[in-house]
Short mmCIF file of C-alpha atoms in Angstrom, two decimals:
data_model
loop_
_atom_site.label_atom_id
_atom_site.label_comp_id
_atom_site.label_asym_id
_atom_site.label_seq_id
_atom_site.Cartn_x
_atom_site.Cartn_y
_atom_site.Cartn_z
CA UNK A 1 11.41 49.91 -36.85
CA UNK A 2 9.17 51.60 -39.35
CA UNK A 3 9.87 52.56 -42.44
CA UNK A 4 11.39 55.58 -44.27
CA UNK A 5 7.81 56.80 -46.11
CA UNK A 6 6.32 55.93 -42.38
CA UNK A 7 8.69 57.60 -40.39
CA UNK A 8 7.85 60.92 -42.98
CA UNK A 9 4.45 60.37 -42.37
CA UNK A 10 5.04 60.40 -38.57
CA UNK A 11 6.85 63.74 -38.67
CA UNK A 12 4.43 65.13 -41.01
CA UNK A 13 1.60 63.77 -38.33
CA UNK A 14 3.24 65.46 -35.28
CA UNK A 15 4.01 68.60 -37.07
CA UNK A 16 0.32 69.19 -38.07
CA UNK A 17 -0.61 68.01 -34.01
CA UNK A 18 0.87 70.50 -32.53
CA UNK A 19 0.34 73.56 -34.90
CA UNK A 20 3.63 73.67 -36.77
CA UNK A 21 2.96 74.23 -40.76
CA UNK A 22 2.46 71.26 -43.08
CA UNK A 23 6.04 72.36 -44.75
CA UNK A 24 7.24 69.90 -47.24
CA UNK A 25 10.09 67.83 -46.24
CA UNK A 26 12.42 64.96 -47.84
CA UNK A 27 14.18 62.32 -46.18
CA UNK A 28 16.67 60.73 -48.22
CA UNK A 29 17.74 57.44 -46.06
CA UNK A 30 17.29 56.15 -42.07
CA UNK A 31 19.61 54.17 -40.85
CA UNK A 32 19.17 52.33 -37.27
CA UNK A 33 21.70 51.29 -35.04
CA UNK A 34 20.66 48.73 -33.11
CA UNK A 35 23.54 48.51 -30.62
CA UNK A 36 23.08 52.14 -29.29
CA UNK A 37 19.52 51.94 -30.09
CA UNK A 38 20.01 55.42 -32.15
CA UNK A 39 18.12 55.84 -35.10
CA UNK A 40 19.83 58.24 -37.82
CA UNK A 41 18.16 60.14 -40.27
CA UNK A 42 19.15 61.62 -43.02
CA UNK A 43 17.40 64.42 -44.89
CA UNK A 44 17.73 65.85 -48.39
CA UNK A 45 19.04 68.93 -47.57
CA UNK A 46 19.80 71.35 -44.29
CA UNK A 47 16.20 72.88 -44.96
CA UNK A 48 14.80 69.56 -44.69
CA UNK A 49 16.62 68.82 -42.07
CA UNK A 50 15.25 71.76 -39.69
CA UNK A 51 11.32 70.84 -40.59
CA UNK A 52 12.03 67.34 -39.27
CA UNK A 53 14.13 68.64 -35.71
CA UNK A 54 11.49 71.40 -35.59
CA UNK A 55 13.14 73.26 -33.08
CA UNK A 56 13.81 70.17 -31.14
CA UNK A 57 10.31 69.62 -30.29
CA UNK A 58 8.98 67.16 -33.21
CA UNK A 59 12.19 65.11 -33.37
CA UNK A 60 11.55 64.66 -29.67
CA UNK A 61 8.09 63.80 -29.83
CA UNK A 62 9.39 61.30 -32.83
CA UNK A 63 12.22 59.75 -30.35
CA UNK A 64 8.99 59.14 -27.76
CA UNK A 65 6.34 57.53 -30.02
CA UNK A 66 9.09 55.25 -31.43
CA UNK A 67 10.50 54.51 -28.11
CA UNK A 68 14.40 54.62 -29.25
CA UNK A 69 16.74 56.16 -27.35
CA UNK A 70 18.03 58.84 -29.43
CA UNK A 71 17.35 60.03 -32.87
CA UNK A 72 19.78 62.69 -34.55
CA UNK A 73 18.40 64.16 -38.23
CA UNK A 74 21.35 64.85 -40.58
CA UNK A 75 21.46 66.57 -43.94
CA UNK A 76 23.27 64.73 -46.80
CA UNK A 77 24.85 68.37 -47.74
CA UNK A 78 25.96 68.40 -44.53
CA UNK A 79 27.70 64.69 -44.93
CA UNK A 80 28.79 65.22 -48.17
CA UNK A 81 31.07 68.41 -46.69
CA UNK A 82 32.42 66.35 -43.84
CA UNK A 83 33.10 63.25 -46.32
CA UNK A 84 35.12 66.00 -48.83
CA UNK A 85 36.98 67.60 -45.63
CA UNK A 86 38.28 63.85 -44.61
CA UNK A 87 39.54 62.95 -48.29
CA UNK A 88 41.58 66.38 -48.52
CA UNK A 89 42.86 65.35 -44.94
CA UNK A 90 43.36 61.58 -45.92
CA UNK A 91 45.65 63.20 -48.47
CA UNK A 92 47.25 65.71 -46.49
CA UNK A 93 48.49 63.36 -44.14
CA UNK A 94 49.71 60.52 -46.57
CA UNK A 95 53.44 59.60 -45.80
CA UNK A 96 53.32 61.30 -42.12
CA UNK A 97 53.71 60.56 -38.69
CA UNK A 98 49.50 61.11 -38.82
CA UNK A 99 48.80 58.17 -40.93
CA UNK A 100 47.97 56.53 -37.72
CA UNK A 101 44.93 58.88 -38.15
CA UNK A 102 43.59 56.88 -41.30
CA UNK A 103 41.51 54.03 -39.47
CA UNK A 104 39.50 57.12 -37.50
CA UNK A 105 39.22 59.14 -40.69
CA UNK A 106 37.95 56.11 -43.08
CA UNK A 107 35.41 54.83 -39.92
CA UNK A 108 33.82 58.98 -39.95
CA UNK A 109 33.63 58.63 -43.61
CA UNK A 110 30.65 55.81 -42.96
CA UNK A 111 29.45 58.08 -40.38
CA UNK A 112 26.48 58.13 -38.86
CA UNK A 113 27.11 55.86 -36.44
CA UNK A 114 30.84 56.70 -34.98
CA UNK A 115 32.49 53.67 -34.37
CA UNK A 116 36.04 54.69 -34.37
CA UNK A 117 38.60 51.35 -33.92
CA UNK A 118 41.45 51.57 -31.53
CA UNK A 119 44.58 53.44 -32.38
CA UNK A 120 48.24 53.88 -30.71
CA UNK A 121 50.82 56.26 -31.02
CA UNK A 122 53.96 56.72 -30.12
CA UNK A 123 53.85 60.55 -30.67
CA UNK A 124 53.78 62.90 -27.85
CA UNK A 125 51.30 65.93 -27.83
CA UNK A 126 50.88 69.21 -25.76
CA UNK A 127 47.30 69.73 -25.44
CA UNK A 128 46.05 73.52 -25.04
CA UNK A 129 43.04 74.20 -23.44
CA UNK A 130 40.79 76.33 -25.35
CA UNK A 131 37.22 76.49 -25.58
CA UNK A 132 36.81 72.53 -26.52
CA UNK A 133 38.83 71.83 -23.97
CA UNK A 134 37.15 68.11 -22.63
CA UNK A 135 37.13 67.01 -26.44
CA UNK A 136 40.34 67.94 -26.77
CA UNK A 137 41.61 65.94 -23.68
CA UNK A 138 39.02 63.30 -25.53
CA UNK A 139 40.75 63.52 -28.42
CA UNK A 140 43.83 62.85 -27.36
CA UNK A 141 42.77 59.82 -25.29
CA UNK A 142 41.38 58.76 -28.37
CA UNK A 143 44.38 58.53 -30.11
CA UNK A 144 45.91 56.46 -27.24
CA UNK A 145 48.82 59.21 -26.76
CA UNK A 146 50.85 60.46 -24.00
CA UNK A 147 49.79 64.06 -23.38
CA UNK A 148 50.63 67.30 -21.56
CA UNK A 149 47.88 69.52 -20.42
CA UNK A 150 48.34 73.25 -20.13
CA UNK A 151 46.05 76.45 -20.35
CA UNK A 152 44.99 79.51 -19.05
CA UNK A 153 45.11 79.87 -15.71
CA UNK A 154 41.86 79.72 -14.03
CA UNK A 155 39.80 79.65 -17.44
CA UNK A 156 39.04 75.75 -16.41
CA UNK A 157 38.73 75.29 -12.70
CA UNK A 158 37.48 71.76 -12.81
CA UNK A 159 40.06 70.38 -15.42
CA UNK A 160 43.48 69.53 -14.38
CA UNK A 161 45.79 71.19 -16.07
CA UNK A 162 49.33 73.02 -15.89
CA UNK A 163 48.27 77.08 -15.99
CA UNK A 164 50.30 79.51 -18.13
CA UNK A 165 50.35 82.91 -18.57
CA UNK A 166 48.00 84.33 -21.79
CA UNK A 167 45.05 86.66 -22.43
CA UNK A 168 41.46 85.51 -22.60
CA UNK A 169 41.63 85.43 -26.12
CA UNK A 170 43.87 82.66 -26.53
CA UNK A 171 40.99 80.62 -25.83
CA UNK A 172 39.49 80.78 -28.84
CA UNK A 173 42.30 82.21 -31.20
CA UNK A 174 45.64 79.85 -29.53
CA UNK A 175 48.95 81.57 -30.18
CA UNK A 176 50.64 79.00 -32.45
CA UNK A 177 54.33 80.68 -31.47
CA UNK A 178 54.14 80.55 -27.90
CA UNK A 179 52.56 76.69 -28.04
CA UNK A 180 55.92 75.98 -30.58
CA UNK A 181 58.02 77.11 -28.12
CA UNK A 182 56.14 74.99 -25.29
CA UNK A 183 56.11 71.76 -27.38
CA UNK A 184 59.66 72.08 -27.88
CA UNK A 185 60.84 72.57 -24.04
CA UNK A 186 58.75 69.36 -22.97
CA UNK A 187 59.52 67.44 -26.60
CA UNK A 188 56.06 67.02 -28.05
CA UNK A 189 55.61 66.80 -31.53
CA UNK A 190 51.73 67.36 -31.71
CA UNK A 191 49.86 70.62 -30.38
CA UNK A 192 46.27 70.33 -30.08
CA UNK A 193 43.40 72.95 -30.02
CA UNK A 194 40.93 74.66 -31.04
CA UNK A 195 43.07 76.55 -34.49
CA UNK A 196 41.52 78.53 -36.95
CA UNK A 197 42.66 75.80 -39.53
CA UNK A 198 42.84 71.39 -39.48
CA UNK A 199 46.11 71.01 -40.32
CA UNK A 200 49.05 72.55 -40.37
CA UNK A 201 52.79 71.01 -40.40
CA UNK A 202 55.49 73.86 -38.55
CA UNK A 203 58.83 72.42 -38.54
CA UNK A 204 59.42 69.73 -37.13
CA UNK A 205 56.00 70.00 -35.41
CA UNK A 206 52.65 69.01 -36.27
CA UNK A 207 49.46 71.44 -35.20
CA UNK A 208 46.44 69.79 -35.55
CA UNK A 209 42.01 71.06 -34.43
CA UNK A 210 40.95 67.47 -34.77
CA UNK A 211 37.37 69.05 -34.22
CA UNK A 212 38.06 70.71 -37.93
CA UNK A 213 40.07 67.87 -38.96
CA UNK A 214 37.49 65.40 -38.68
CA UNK A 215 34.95 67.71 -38.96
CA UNK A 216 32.58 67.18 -36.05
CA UNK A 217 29.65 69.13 -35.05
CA UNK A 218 30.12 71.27 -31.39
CA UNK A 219 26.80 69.45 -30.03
CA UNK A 220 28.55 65.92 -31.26
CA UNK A 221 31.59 66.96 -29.39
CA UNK A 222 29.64 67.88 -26.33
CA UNK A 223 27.95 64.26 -26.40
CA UNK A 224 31.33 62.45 -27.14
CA UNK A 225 33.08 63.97 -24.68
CA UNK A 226 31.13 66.41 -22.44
CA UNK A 227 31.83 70.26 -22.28
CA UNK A 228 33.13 72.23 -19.40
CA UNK A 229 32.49 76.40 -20.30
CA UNK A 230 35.46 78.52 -19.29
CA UNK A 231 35.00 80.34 -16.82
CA UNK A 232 37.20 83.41 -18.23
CA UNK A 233 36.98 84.36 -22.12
CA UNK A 234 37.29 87.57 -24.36
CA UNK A 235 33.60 88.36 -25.34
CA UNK A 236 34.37 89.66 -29.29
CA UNK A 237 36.89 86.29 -29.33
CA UNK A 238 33.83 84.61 -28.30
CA UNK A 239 31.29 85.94 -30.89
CA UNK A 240 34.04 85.77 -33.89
CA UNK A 241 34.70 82.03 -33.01
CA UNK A 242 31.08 80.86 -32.87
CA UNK A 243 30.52 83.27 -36.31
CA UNK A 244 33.62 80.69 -37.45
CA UNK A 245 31.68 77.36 -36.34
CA UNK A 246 28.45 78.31 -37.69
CA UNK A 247 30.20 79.36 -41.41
CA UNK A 248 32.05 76.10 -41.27
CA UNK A 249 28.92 73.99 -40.66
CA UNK A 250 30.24 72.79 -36.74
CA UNK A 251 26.99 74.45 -35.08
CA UNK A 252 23.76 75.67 -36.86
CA UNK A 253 23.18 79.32 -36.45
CA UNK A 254 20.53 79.35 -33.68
CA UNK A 255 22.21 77.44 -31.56
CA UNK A 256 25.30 79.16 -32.15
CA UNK A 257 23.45 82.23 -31.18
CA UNK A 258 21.70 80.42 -28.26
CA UNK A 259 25.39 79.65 -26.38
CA UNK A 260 26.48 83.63 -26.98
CA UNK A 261 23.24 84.46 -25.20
CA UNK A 262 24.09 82.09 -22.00
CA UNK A 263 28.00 82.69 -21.95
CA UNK A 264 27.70 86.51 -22.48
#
């Protein structure tokens, strides 16, 4: 594997090759894992980090003259966030039923790679289907929990799922009373989806985005656990919730912008 100043000098070479400008960049660290064969690397800052990806086409020329099978450019800003978000949630969960969270949280605080150990639960959850509805299902595999799916009806024909009654918009904004009620008729004590907030302790019940909670990236989601677009959505819902991701740092802007253009 080559080196960090030669893998600079590699980006730098490409970039110039096929007529992008010779804008400085810094990369602060690479970090290869052999296993996966995934090389990591991470740059300075999130402006460094979009003159190495160079709208996908030099970091893919880069994966195909080192002949690795994926290589994903990360900003230490970027890190640094998601490292802050998991110590508040470390904390927030200290001396609750979620503190079988802590091995996942402490292995995504030496992230990149993701190797999350094995966890168990005894804790119940009602999963909602909203728009990361696969990784949510992922999720709570993940967590090795028992699980009731429910959602929209027909917003996710290929899922399986028990269908309730709501509007479109529940997709992306999840009505937090209606999902109490439900957890409490079948007896869970977790609600997944896709919140506005990580955390947030109602009652006796615990509602919890683990996509915000561990604060993971929509095109990381999409590779951990696939994506399946609903079919039915509120269009303004839509817009405000990717506006959401890309303040929050879970999907850079243009792509953001590029999944309004194909779902609208």
């Amino acid at each position: 594997m080559l080196t960090l100043k030669e893998i600079a000098e590699t980006v730098r070479r490409i970039r110039i090759e096929n007529g992008f400008p010779d804008t400085p960049f810094r990369i602060d660290e690479i970090r290869y894992y052999e296993e996966g064969d995934k090389l990591f690397i991470i740059a300075h800052d999130r402006t460094d980090k979009s003159v190495i990806i160079g709208n996908s086409f030099v970091i893919g020329k880069l994966k195909e003259e080192l002949g690795v099978r994926q290589v994903t450019v990360y900003s230490n800003l970027d890190l640094e966030i998601k490292r802050r978000k998991l110590e508040k949630n470390a904390e927030g969960i200290r001396g609750t039923p979620l503190e079988f969270l802590r091995p996942i949280i402490e292995a995504e605080m030496r992230f990149p790679p993701r190797q999350w150990p094995e966890v168990k639960t005894d804790m119940t959850s009602l999963v909602f289907l909203s728009f990361n509805a696969k990784a949510l299902l992922g999720f709570a595999k993940s967590f090795g929990m028992e699980y009731k799916a429910v959602g929209i009806k027909y917003a996710f024909p290929k899922l399986s799922y028990e269908a309730v009654e709501g509007s479109p918009r529940e997709l992306f904004f999840p009505d937090e009373e209606k999902l109490l009620k439900l957890a409490k008729e079948i007896g869970a004590e977790i609600i997944m989806s896709d919140f506005p907030f990580d955390l947030k302790f109602r009652r006796d019940t615990v509602l919890l985005n683990p996509v915000r909670f561990f604060h993971i990236g929509f095109f990381e989601l999409k590779y951990l656990f696939g994506f399946e677009k609903p079919v039915i959505y509120d269009r303004k819902a839509l817009i405000k919730f990717i506006i959401d991701l890309v303040y929050e740092g879970l999907i850079e802007s243009t792509d953001g912008a590029n999944l309004i253009w194909r779902m609208l």
